[in-house]
Structure formats: C-alpha cells, structure tokens
Short mmCIF file of C-alpha atoms and ligand atoms in Angstrom, two decimals:
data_model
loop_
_atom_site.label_atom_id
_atom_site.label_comp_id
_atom_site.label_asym_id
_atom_site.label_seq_id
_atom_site.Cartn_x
_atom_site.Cartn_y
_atom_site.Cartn_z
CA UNK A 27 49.75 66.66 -17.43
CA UNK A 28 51.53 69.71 -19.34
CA UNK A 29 48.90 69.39 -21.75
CA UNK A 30 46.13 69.64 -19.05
CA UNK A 31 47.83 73.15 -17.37
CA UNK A 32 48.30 74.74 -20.74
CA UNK A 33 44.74 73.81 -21.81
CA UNK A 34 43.61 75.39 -18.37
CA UNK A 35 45.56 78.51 -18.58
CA UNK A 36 44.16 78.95 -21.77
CA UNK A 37 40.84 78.90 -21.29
CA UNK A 38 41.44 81.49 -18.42
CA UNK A 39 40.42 79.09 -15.86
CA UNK A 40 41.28 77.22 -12.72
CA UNK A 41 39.93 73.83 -12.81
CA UNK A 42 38.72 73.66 -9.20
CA UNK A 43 37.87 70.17 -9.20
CA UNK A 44 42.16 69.59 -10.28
CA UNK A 45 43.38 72.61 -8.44
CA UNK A 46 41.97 71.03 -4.38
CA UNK A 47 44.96 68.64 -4.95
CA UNK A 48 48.60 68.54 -3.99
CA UNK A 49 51.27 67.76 -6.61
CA UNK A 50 51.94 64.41 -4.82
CA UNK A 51 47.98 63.80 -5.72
CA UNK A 52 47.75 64.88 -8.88
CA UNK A 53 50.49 62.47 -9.96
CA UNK A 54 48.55 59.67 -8.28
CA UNK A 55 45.81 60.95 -10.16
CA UNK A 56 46.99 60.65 -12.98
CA UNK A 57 48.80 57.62 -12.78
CA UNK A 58 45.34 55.48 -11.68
CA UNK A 59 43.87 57.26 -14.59
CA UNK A 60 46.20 55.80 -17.15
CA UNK A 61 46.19 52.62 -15.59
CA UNK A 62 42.21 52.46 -15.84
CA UNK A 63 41.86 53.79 -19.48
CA UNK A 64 44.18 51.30 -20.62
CA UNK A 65 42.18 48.25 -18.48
CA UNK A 66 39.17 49.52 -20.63
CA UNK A 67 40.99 49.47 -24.02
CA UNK A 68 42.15 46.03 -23.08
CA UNK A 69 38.31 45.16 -22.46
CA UNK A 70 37.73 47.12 -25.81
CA UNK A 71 40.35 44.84 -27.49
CA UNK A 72 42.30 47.73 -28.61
CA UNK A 73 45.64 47.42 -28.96
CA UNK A 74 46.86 50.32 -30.94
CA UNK A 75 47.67 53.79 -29.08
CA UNK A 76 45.12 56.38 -29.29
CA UNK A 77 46.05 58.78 -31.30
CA UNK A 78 46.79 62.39 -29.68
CA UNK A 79 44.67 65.45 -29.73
CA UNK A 80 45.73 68.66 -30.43
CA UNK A 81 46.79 71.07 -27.99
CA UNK A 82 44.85 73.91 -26.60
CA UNK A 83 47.77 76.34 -27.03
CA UNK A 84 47.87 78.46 -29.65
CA UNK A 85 51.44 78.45 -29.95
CA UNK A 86 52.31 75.10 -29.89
CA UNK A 87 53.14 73.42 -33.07
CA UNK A 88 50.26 70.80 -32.71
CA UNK A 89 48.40 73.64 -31.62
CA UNK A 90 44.38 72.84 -32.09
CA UNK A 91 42.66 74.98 -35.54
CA UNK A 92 41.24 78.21 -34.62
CA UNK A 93 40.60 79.63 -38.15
CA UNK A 94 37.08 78.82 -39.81
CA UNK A 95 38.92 78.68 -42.97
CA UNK A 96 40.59 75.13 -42.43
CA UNK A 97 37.81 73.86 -41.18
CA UNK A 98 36.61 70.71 -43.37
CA UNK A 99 33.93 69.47 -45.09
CA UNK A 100 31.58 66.89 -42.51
CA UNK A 101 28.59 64.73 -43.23
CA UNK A 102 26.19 65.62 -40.06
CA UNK A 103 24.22 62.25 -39.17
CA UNK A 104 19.96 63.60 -39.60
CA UNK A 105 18.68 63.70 -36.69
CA UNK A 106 15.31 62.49 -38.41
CA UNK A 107 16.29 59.54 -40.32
CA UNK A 108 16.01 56.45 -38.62
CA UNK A 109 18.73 53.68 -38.18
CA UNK A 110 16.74 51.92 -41.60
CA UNK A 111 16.90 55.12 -43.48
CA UNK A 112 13.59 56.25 -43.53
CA UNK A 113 12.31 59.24 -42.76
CA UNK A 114 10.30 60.77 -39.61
CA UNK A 115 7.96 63.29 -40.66
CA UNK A 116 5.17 63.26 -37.68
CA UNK A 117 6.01 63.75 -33.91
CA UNK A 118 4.87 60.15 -33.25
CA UNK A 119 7.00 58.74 -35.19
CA UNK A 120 9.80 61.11 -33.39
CA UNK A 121 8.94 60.12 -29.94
CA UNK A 122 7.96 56.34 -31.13
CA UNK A 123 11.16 55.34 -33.25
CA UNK A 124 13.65 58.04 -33.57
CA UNK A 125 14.41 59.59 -30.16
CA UNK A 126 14.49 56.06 -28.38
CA UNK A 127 17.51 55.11 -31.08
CA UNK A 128 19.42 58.03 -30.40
CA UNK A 129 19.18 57.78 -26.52
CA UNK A 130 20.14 54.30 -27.63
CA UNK A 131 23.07 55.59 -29.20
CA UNK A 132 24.22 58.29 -26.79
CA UNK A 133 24.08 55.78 -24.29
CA UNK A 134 26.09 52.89 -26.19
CA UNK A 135 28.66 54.93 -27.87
CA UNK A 136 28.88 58.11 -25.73
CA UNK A 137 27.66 58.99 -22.84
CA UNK A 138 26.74 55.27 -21.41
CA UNK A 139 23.67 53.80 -19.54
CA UNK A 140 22.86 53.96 -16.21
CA UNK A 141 22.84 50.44 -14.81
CA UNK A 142 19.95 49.10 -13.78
CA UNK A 143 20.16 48.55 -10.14
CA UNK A 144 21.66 51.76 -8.55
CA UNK A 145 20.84 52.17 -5.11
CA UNK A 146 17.85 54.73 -3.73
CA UNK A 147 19.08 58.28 -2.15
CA UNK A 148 17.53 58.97 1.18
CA UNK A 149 17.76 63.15 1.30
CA UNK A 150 18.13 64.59 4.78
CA UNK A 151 18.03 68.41 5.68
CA UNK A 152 21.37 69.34 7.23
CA UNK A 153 20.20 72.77 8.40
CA UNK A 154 17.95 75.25 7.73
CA UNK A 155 19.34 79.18 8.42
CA UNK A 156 18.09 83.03 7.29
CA UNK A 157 20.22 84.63 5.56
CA UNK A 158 21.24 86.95 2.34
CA UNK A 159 21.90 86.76 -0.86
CA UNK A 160 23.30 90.70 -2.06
CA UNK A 161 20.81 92.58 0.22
CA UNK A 162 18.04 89.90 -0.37
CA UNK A 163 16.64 88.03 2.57
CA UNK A 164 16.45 84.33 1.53
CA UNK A 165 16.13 80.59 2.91
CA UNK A 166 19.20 78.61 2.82
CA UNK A 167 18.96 74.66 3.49
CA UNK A 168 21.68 72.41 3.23
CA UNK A 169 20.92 69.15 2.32
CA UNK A 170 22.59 65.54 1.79
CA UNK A 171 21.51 62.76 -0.85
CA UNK A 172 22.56 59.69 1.11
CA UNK A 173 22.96 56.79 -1.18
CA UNK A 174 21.91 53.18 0.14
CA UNK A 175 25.37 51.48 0.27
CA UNK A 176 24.17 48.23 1.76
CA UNK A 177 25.16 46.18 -0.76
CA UNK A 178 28.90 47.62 -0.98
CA UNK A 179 29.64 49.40 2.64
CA UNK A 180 32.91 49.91 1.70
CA UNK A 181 31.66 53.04 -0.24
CA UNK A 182 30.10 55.41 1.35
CA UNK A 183 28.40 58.32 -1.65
CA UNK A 184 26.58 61.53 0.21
CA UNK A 185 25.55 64.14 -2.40
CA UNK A 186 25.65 67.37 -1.41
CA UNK A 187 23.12 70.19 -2.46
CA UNK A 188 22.46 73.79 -1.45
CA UNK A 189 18.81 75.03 -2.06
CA UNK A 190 18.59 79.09 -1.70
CA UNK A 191 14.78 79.99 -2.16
CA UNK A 192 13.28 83.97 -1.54
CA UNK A 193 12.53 84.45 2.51
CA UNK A 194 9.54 86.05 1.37
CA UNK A 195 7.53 83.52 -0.95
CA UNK A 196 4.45 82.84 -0.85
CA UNK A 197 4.03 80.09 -3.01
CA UNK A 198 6.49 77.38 -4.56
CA UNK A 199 9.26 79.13 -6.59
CA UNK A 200 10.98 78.13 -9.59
CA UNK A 201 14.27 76.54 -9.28
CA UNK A 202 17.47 77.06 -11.34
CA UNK A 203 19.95 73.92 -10.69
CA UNK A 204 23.59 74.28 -11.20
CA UNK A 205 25.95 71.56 -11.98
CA UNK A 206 29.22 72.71 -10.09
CA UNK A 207 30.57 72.90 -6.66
CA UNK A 208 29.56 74.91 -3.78
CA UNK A 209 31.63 77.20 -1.79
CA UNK A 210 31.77 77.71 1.92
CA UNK A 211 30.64 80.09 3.25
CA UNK A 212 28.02 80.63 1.75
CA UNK A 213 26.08 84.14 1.41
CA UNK A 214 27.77 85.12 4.60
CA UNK A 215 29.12 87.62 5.02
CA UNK A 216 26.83 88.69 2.40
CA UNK A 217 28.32 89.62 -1.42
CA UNK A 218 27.04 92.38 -2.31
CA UNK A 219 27.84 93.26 -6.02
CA UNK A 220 25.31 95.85 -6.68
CA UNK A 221 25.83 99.82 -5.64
CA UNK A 222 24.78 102.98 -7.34
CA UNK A 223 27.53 103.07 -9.33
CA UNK A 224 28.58 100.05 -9.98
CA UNK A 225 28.94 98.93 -13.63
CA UNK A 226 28.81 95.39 -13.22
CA UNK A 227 25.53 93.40 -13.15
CA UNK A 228 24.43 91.75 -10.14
CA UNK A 229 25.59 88.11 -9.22
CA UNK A 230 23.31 85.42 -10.99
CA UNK A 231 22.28 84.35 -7.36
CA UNK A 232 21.43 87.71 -6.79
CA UNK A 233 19.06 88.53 -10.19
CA UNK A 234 17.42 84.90 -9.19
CA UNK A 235 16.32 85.82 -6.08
CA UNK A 236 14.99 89.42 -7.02
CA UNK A 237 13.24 87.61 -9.61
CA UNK A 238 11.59 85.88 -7.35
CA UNK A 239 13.18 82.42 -8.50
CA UNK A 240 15.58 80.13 -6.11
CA UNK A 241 18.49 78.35 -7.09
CA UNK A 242 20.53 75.16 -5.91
CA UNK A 243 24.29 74.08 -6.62
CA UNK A 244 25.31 70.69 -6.26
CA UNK A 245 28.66 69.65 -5.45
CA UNK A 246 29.31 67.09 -8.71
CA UNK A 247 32.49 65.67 -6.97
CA UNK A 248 30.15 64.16 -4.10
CA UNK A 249 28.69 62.20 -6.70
CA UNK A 250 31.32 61.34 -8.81
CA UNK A 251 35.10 62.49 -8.80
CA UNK A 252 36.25 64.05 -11.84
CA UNK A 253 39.05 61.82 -13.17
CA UNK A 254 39.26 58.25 -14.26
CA UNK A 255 41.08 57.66 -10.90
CA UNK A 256 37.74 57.62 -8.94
CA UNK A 257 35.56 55.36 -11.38
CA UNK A 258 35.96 52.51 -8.75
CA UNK A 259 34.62 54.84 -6.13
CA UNK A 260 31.51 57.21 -5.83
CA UNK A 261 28.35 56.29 -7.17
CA UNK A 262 29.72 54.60 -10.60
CA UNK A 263 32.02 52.15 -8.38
CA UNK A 264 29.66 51.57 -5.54
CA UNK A 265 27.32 50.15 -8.15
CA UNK A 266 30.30 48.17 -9.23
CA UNK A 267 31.45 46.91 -5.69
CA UNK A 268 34.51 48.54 -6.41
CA UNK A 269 35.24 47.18 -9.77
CA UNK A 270 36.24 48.73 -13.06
CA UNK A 271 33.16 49.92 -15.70
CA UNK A 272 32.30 47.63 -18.59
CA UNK A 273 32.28 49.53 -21.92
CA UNK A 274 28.81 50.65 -21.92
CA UNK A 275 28.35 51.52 -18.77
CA UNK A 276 27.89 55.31 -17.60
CA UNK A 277 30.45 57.86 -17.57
CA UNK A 278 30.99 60.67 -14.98
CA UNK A 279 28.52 63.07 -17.17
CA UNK A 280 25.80 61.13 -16.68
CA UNK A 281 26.73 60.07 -13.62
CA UNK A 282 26.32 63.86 -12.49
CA UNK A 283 23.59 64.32 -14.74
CA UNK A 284 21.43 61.46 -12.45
CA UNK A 285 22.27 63.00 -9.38
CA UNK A 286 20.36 66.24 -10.48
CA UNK A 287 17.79 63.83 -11.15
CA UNK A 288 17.85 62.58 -7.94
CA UNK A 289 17.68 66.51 -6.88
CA UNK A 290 14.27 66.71 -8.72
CA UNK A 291 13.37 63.72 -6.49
CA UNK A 292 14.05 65.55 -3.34
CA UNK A 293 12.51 68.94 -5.13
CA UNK A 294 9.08 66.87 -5.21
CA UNK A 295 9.15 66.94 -1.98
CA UNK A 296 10.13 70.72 -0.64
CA UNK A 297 6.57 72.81 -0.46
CA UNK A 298 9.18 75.62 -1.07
CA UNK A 299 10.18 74.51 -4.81
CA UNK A 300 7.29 74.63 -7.96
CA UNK A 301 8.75 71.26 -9.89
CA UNK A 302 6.60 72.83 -12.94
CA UNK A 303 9.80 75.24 -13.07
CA UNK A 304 12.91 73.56 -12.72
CA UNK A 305 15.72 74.25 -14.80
CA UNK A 306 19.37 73.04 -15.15
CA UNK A 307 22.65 75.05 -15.66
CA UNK A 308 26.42 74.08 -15.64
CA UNK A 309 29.44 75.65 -17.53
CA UNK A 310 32.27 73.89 -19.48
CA UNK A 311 32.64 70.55 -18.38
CA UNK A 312 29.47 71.03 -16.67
CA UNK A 313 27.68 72.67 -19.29
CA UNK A 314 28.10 68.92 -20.93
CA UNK A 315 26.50 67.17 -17.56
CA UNK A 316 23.78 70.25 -18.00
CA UNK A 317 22.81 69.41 -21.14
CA UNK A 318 23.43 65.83 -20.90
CA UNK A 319 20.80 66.06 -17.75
CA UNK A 320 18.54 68.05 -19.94
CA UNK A 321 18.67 65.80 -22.17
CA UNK A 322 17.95 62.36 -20.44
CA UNK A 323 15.97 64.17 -17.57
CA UNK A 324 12.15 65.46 -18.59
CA UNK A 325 11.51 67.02 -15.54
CA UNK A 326 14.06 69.54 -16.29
CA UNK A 327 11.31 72.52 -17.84
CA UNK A 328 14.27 74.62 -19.46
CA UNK A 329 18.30 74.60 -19.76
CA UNK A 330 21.21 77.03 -19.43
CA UNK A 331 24.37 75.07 -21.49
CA UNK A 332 27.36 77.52 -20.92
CA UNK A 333 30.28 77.24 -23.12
CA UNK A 334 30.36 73.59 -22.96
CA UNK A 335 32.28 72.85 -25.91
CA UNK A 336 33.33 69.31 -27.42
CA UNK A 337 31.40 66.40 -25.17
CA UNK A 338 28.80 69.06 -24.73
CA UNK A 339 26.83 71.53 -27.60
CA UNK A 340 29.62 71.82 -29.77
CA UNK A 341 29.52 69.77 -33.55
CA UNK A 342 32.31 67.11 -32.80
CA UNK A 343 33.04 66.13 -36.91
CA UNK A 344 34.28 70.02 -36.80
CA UNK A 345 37.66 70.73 -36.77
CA UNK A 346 37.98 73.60 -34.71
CA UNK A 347 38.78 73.66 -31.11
CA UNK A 348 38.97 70.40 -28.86
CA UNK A 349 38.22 67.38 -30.16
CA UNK A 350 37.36 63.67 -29.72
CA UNK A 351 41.10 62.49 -29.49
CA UNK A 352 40.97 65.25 -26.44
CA UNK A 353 38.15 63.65 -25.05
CA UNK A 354 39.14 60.22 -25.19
CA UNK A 355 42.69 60.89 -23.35
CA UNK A 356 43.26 60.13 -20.27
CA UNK A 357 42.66 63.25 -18.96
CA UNK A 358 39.16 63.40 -20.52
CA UNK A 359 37.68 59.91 -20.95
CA UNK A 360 35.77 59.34 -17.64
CA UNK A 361 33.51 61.74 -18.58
CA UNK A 362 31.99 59.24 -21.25
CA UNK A 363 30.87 55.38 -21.66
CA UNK A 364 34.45 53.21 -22.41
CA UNK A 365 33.36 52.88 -25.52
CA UNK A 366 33.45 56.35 -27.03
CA UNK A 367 37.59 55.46 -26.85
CA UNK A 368 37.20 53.60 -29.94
CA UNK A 369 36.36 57.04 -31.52
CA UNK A 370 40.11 57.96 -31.35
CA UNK A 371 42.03 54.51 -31.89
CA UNK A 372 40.32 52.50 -33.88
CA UNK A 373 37.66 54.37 -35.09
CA UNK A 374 37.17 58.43 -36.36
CA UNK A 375 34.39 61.17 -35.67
CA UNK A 376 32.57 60.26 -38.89
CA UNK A 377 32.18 56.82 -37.55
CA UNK A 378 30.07 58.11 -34.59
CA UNK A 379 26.46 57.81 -35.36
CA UNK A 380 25.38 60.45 -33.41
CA UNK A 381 26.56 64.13 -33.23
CA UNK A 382 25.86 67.11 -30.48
CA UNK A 383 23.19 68.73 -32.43
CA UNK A 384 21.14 64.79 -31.58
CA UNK A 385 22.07 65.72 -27.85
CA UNK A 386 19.93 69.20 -28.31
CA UNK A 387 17.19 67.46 -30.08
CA UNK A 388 16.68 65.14 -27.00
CA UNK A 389 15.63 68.32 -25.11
CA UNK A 390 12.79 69.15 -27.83
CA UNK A 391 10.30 70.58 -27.72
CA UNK A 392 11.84 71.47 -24.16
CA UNK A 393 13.46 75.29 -24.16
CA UNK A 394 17.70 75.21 -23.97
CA UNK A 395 19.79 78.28 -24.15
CA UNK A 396 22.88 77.53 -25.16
CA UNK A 397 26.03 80.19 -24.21
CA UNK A 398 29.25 81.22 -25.00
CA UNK A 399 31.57 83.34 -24.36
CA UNK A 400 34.09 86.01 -26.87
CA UNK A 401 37.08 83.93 -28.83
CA UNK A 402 38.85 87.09 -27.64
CA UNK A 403 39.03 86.40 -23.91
CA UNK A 404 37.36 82.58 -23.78
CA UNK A 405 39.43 81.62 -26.78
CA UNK A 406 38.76 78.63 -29.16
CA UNK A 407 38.75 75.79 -27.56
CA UNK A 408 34.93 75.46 -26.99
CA UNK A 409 34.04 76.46 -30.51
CA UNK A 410 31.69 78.75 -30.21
CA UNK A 411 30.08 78.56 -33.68
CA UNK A 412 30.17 74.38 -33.39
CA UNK A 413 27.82 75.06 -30.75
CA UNK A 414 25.57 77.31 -32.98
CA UNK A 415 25.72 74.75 -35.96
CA UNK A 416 24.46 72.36 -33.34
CA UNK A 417 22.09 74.64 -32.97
CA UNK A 418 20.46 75.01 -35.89
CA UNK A 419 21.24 71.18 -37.26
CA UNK A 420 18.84 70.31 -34.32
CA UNK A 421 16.23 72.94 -34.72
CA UNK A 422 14.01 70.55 -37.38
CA UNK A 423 13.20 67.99 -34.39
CA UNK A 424 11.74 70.99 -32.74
CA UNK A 425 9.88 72.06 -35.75
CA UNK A 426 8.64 68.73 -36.47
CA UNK A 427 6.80 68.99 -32.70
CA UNK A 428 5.36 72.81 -33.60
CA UNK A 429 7.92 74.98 -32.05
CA UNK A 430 10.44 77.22 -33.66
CA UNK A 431 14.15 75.93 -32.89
CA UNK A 432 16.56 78.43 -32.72
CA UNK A 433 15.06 80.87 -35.50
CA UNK A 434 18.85 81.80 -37.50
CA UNK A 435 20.97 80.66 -39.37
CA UNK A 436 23.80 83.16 -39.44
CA UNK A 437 26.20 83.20 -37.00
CA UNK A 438 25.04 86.16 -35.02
CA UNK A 439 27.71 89.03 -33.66
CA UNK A 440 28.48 88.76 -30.36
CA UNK A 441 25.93 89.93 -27.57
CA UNK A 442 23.15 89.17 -30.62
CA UNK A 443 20.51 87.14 -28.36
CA UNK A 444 18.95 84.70 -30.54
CA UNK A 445 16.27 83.92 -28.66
CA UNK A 446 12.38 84.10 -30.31
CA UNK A 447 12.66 80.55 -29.95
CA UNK A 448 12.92 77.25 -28.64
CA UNK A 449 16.38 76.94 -28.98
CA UNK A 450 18.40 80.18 -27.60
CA UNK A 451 22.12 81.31 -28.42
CA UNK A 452 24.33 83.83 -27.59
CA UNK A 453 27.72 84.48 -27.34
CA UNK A 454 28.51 87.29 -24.69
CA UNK A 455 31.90 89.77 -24.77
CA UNK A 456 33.08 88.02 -21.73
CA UNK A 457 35.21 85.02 -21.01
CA UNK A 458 34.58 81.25 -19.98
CA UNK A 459 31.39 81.94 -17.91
CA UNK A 460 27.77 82.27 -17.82
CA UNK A 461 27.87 85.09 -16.24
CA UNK A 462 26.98 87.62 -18.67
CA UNK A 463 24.67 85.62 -20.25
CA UNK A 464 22.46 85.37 -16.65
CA UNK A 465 19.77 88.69 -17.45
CA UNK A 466 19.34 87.60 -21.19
CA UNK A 467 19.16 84.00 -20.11
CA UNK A 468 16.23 84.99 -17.14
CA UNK A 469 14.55 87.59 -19.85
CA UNK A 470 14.57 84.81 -22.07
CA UNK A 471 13.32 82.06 -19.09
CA UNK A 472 10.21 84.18 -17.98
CA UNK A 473 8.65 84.30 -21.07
CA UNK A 474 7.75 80.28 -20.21
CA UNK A 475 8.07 80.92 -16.43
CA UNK A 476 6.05 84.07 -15.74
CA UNK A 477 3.53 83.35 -18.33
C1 GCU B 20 39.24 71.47 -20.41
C2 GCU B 20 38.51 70.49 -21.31
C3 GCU B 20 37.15 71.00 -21.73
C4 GCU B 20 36.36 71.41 -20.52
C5 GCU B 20 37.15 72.39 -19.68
C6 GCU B 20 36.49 72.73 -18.34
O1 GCU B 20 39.59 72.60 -21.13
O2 GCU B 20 39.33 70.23 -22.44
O3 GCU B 20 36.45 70.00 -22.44
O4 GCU B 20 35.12 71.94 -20.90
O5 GCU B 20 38.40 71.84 -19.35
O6 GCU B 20 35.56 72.08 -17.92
O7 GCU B 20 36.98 73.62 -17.70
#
C-alpha cells in the first residue's frame, strides 16, 4: 500500500478511482486483492513469490532507473516475423497471418480474451438538457449501458456515458471518447477557462466543441472496478456468475476497452454522432485501455494514448521506469489476463512474445498519437522515450500497408510534434496529462477529419 501512495505522489497525481475510498476500504481492498492474485497463481501452478518491482520513488534505495545510461541491451520481438520465422513482406500476409497471432498473443499472455458469451447492453437515454461547455451552447445526454444480467441477477453492471455534441450542428459530428470518469456536475455552472488575458489554453472539452467535434467520457468503474477486489463483480464476474477468472480470460483493460465498444454500438445509433469519426482517448492507466481499445476495436478512426506508460505504449524489455514486476503486483495485475503473472515469477520480460510497439501495430494503418508529458514535472515512471521506441519499432507494419509510421527516429525535444504521419508523438512541458497535448493532438486529427 506504501508503495501505491509513493508511486501516486510521484507521478503528481490523485488516483481517483483509489482516492473515493475510506481507509477501512482500502484495506479491504487490498486484502481481497491479495487473496485473488494468489487464487490465480495457485491456478497458474506457481508457487514461488513474485519477485518485487522497483519503486516509483526516486529516493528509495530500490528506487526504479531513471538514467538512459543503465538502461540494457533488449532483443525487441519483429513485429513482422511470424510465429514460424518467416517473414511478412505484403499487407495480406499482415492481415492474413501476422496480426491474427499477435491478437492471439496479446490476448493469451497479456491482455486476455473476451469470453465468448457476454451478455448484450440495452442503452437508455437518462436525460437530455441544453447547456454549456466554456461559453459554447451544446447538447448534453446522459446515458446508461444496461447489461442483460439474466443469467446472474445477483450482478447488476449499468455503464455510464456522457455524450456532449455542438447545440448548433447540422449534421453528425465527430466524436472523441474518453476512457475515465465523469464528474458531476457537469458543464454547470459553466467553466469557463478562456478570457482575454488568460494564458492558459482552453479546456479540451472546450477546443472540441469550437471545433465543431463532440466528446463523451465514460465512467470505467461502472464497467469494471479498478482493483483485483472487484474481478468477481462488474462485467468480468457477471460473466463468471460470481466466480474467479481463469488465466486467459480478460483483464480490467480490456474489460474497459469493450465497453467503449459497446459505446460505438450505441454511437450507431445517435443521428447526432458521424461513426466515420470516432476516436478514443484515456491517460495513464487509461491511456493503456485507450490504446488497448484502439487496438482490438476498428471502429475507432484515430487514438489519443496519453502518458500511458508500462501496460500501455511504453517498450516493457526497457529498464527504465515501471515495469512488469509492477504490473503483475497486486496492486497492478487486474488490469491484465492471469497469465501475464508468470512474467514476474516464473518467467522474465524477454520471455514475453509480444512487446508494446505489437500493441501500436494493431492500430495500423489506423492514425494513434501517442503523448507524454516533461520527466521534469511527470517524472519517469511512464518512460517517455519507451513510448517513442515503441513508436518507431512499430512504424514498419504501417509502412508495409503504404502509410508513413511515425516519420523519426530521434528522440525529439520536448514540445517537437512528430506528427507528418501515421503514428504521432510528442512529449509536452507539462505534467501527467493530456492536456497540453489537446490543440496539437486536434491540428493533427483534422487533417483525416476535416479532409
Ligand atoms: C500508477 C501505475 C501506472 C499507472 C498510473 C495511473 O502509477 O503504476 O501504471 O499508469 O498509476 O494510472 O495513474
């Protein structure tokens, strides 16, 4: 638990999903949580401890590397040679035989698969108001993903999703998703952040809607709690009648990451939302469920990965930052299939098959912007360069289908945009947000949007 504040306080954060609880809770939390990762090791057949990660504070004596220099040497798997060791050289034989083995992969060793038989979401309209966003007269509806629970009524899963489109539209907008949680009230009274002389940029809400674009938020905890405490529960345990996961089953990334699928569902059916234009956004832990939706999710047109670190963008077999013994604790674990525990007990990094740069080749030939923010004020925990080298170690897939990847090679300065192509970076002066990022990222989104 110590581990968890200082890794927080860190970053610069508060976790809200962590932070809604009382100390009494937390402790229950955490207790269920180490009761349920060892029930999967048992399942896994592990028996020997899993060995610790290091510590996201700089002082501490296990503190985790922050200096390029000790960073070691890594064999990256190629994203373009198949399980037999050949070689895919035409797009066929990408979307034929290669990217079906690495979903394959992510799924088994990482992120895990979505069982077959989850229940249909009936979406209702809670209400419908007029209201702002900054000055900017817009449509607010409130809406709720009910989730069939007649085969297991003891667990009742209602997903909960704003959807903020332009009052004054004409036609079907695009539609920027965020992975996160909403927050009530909401646009009223209204927050304005712009004046004459203010130096700040607008709210990303805010440059959305003047853009002419809408945005939704969807609360990830109605879908799936964020510890291993609540695996038994939400949608993961209601497909499981209230049992523990089996190794391979989905994690509470992907679990998030098919509830913004489900969102496209209901999309398809609002005259107010163009699904040609949909794109998907989340920061930290839900930059990963971003780009883990991107990834899995076609319907997503373009994606905003902010500072999502180890689990998300960032090269895992690098040294630098968090890493897979962090993911694997206790603390981290749910977010991933049971068996991606192996990868810090019994097993190592190199032994994954698959690293984050495969994740960002699942989008191809699909636009993804990926974000960070300064070492300075976000610190190094996210590893902002492992998320570059991801970058540009997954570029070659989007070559291979005629479109440019990311275009560098050099780790840029910060507030360089890389973005002339497919693949966008850039690492703002700011601290663990998006934020900054928002005018470069919409600049950078119109060229396919407004075109
Ligand atoms: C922790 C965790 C990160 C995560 C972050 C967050 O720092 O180790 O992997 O991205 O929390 O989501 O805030």
């Amino acid at each position: 638990m110590d581990k968890w504040r200082i890794v927080v306080l860190f970053l610069g954060l508060p976790v809200f999903s962590f932070a809604q609880f009382s100390q009494a809770e937390r402790d229950s939390i955490y207790r269920l949580s180490v009761i349920d990762h060892q029930q999967m090791k048992e399942q896994l057949g592990i028996i020997a401890p899993n060995r610790p990660g290091p510590s996201g504070n700089p002082d501490d004596p296990n503190a985790a590397n922050t200096d390029e220099k000790n960073v070691r040497d890594y064999q990256l798997p190629d994203p373009l040679i198949l399980n037999n060791g050949k070689k895919v050289t035409t797009s066929e034989g990408w979307w034929q035989k290669r990217r079906p083995e690495l979903v394959r992969l992510f799924e088994e060793e990482m992120y895990g698969r979505v069982p077959e038989n989850v229940p249909t979401v009936a979406w209702k309209v809670e209400y419908v108001k007029d209201t702002v966003v900054g000055n900017f007269p817009v449509k607010e509806k409130m809406l709720s993903g009910v989730v069939d629970n007649a085969a297991y009524p003891e667990i009742e899963v209602k997903i909960k999703m704003l959807l903020v489109t332009p009052a004054d539209a004409n036609d079907p907008v695009p539609v920027v998703t965020e992975l996160g949680f909403i927050r009530w009230p909401f646009g009223d009274p209204p927050q304005r952040t712009n004046s004459l002389f203010s130096p700040h940029e607008p709210e990303w809400k805010e440059q959305l809607i003047t853009q002419g674009w809408g945005f939704a938020i969807i609360n990830t905890s109605s879908i799936q709690a964020d510890n291993g405490a609540g695996l038994r529960q939400g949608i993961i345990g209601l497909v499981n009648k209230g049992e523990p996961r089996k190794p391979d089953q989905w994690g509470v990334l992907r679990a998030w990451a098919w509830g913004a699928s489900r969102a496209i569902d209901y999309f398809e059916r609002d005259s107010d939302v163009d699904t040609s234009r949909l794109a998907i956004e989340g920061l930290s832990r839900y930059g990963k469920a971003a780009l883990v939706a991107m990834a899995f999710e076609p319907r997503f047109s373009l994606g905003f990965i902010g500072s999502s670190g180890a689990g998300g963008a960032k090269i895992l077999r690098r040294n630098l930052g968090e890493q897979v013994e962090n993911l694997a604790s206790t603390a981290e674990y749910h977010w991933f299939s049971g068996n991606f525990i192996q990868y810090a007990s019994t097993k190592t990094v190199d032994d994954l098959p698959v690293d984050a740069h495969e994740l960002i080749a699942l989008c191809a030939p699909r636009p993804v912007f990926i974000s960070a923010g300064s070492p300075f004020v976000e610190g190094q925990w996210i590893d902002a360069k492992g998320t570059f080298v991801a970058a540009v170690h997954a570029s070659p897939v989007y070559e291979l289908l005629g479109k440019e990847g990311l275009g560098a090679a050099t780790f840029p300065y910060i507030g360089t945009p890389i973005v002339s192509g497919e693949i966008a970076f850039r690492q703002h002066a700011g601290g663990h947000s998006t934020g900054p990022n928002w005018s470069t990222w919409i600049a950078w989104a119109s060229r396919y949007w407004e075109e």
